[in-house]
Coordinates of C-alpha atoms in Angstrom, one line a residue:
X21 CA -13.0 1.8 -20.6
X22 CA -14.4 1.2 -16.9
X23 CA -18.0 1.5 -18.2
X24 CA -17.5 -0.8 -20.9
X25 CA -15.4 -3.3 -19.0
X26 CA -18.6 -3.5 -16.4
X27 CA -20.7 -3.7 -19.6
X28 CA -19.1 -7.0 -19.7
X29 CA -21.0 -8.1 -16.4
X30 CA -18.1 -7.5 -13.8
X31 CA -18.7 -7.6 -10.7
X32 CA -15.5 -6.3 -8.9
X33 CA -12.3 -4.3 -10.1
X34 CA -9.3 -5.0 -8.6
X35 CA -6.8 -1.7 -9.8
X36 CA -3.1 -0.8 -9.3
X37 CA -2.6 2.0 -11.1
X38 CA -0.2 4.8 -11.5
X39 CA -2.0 7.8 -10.8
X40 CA -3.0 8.4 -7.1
X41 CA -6.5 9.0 -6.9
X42 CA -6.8 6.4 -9.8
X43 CA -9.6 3.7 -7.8
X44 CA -11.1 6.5 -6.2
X45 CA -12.4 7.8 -9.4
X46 CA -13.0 4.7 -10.9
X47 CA -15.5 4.2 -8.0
X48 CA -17.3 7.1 -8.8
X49 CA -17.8 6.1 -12.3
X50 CA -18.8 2.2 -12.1
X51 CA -21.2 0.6 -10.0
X52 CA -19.6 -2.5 -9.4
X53 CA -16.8 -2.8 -6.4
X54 CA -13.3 -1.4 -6.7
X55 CA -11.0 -2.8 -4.3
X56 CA -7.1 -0.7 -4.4
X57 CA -4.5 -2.6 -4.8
X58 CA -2.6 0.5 -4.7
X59 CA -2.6 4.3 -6.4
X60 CA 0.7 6.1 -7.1
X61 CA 2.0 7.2 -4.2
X62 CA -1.0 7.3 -2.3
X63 CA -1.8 4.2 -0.7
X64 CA -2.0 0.3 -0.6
X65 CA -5.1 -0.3 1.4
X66 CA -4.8 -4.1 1.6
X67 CA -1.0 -4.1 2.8
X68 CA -2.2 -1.9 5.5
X69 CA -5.3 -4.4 6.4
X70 CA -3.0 -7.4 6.5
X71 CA 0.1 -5.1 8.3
X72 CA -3.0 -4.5 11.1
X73 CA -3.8 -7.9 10.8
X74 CA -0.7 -9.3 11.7
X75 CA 0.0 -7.0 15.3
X76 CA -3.6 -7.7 16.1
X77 CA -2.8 -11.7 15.8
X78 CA 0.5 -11.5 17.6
X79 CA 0.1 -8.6 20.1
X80 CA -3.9 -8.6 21.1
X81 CA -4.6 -5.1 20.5
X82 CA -3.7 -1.8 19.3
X83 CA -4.0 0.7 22.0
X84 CA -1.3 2.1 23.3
X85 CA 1.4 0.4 20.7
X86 CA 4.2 2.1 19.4
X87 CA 4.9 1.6 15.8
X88 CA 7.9 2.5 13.7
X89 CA 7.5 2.8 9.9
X90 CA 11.5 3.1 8.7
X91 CA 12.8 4.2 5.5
X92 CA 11.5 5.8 2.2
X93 CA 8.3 7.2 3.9
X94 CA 8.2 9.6 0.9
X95 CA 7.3 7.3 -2.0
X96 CA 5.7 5.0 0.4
X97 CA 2.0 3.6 -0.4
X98 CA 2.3 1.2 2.7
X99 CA 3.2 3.9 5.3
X100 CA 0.3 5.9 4.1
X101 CA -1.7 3.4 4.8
X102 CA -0.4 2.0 7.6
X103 CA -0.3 5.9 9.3
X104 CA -4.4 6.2 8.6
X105 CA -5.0 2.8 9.7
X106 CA -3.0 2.1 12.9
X107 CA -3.5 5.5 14.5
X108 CA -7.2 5.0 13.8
X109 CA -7.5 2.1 16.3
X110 CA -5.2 3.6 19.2
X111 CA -1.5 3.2 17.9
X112 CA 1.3 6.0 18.2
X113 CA 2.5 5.9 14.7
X114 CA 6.0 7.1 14.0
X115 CA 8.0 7.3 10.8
X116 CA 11.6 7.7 10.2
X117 CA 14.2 8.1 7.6
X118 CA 16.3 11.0 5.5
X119 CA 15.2 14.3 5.7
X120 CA 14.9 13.9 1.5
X121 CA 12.6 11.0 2.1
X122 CA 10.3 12.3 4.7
X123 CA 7.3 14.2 2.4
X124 CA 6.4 17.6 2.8
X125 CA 3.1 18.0 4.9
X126 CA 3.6 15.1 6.8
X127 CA 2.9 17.1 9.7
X128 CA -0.7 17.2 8.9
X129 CA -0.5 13.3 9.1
X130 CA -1.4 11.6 13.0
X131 CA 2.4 10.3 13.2
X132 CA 5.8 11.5 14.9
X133 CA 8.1 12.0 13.3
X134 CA 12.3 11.5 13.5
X135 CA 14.8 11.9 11.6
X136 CA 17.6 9.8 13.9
X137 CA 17.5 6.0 13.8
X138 CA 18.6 5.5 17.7
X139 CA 16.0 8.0 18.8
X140 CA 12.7 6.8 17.4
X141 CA 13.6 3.2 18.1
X142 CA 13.7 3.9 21.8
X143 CA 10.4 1.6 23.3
X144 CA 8.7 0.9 20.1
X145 CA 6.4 -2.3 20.3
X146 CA 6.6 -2.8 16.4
X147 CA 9.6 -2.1 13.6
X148 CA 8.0 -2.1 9.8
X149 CA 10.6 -1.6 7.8
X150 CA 10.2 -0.3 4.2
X151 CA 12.3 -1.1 1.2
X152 CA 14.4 1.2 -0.2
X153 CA 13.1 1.0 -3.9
X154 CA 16.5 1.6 -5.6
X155 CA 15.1 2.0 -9.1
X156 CA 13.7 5.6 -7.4
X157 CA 16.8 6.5 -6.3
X158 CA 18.7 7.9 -9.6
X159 CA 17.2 11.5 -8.2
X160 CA 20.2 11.4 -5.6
X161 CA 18.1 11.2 -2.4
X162 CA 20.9 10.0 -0.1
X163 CA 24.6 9.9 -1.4
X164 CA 24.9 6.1 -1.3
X165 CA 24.0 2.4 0.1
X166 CA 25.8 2.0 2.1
X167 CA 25.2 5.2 3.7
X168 CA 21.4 4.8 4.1
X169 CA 22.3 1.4 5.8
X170 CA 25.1 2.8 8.0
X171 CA 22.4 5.7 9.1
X172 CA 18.7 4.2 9.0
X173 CA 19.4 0.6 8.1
X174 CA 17.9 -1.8 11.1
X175 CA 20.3 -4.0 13.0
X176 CA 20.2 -6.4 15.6
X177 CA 22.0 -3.3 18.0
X178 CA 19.7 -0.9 16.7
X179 CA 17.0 -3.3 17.7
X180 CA 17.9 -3.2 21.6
X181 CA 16.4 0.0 21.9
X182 CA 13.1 -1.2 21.6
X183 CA 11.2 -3.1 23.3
X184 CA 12.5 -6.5 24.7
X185 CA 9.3 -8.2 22.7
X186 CA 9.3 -5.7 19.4
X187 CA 7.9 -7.4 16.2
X188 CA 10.1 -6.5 12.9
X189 CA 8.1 -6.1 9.8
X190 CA 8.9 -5.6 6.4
X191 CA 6.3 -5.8 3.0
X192 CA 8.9 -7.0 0.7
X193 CA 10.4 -7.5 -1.0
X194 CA 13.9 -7.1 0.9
X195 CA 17.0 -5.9 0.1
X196 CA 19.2 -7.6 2.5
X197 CA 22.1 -5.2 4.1
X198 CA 21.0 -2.1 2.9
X199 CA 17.4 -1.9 4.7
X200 CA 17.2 -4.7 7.2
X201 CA 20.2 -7.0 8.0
X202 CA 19.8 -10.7 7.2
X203 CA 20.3 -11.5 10.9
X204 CA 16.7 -9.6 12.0
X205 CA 15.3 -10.5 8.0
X206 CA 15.7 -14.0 9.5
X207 CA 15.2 -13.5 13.7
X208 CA 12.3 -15.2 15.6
X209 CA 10.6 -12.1 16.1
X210 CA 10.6 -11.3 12.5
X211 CA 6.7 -12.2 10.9
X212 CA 7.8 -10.9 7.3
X213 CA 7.1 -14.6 6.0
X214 CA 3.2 -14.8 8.2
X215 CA 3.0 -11.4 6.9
X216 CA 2.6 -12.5 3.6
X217 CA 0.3 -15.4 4.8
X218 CA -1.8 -12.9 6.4
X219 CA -2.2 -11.0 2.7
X220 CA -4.2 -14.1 1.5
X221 CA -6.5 -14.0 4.2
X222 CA -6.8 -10.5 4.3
X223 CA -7.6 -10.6 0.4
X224 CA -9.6 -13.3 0.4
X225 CA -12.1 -11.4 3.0
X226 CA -12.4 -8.7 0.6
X227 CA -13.1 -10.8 -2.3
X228 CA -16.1 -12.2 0.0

């Protein structure tokens, strides 16, 4: 299919796929460009370019940042991503959620990691907050709701842990009380809307 879509004079595939691993291999099959735009649960490269991109714009560099990555780490493309990328270019990466959510090998990954809220917020420069894709959730991975939001959702009291300046992220869409409550969805230190901005800049650099 690949060899006779390129037949057809394509220049560039642009793939989401299922299967992790998916644009990888179709790279090693065509000769034209393949740009992920995310494999299974492996990663989303160009979420994690325009996640970088935004902290570069509103802090002025990486080193030494602290950056939180909350929630369903597990089924994740964007923390993948965002782990590889940020801790590449100087940034103490740490991820946080249920113990049922956090993968297995993560340790081999360059990231802290926590399992309490509270704790892993203390000093962080940046929040990026994942959303808790509900449809995955039939497998029973935390009782209920409201209990993920009573335990790892971010509030504006959670939020006073870290830094006085921290930047709150999120790469949508949102589910509003359960992950993030409306009050930091909607705060001046929230860049979820220039985040998505950012993605059509990022994108377009790609396509040139």
């Amino acid at each position: 299919t690949l060899l006779t879509l390129e037949s057809m004079g394509i220049e560039m595939f642009i793939i989401r796929h299922s299967a992790g691993g998916s644009c990888h291999f179709a790279s090693q099959i065509v000769k034209s460009c393949v740009i992920n735009a995310g494999d299974g649960l492996h990663e989303h490269p160009t979420q994690g370019l325009l996640d970088m991109f935004t902290i570069l714009e509103k802090k002025g560099s990486f080193e030494g940042l602290k950056v939180l990555i909350v929630g369903d780490i597990m089924h994740s493309r964007v923390a993948r991503s965002n782990i590889w990328g940020l801790s590449k270019v100087g940034a103490e990466v740490r991820v946080c959620g249920p113990s049922t959510l956090i993968p297995s090998g993560i340790e081999n990954l360059p990231v802290k990691v926590f399992y309490d809220l509270d704790e892993a917020m203390e000093g962080v420069d940046v929040v990026n907050i994942l959303r808790i894709q509900l449809e995955r959730m039939d497998r029973g991975f935390f009782p209920s709701a409201r209990e993920y939001s009573q335990l790892f959702g971010v509030t504006s009291e959670r939020l006073k842990r870290a830094k006085s300046d921290v930047m709150v992220m999120h790469p949508g869409p949102m589910n509003r009380g359960i992950e993030i409550t409306a009050d930091v969805a909607d705060a001046e230190n929230a860049v979820i809307v220039e985040q998505v901005t950012n993605g059509v800049a990022i994108r377009m650099a790609l396509l040139y």
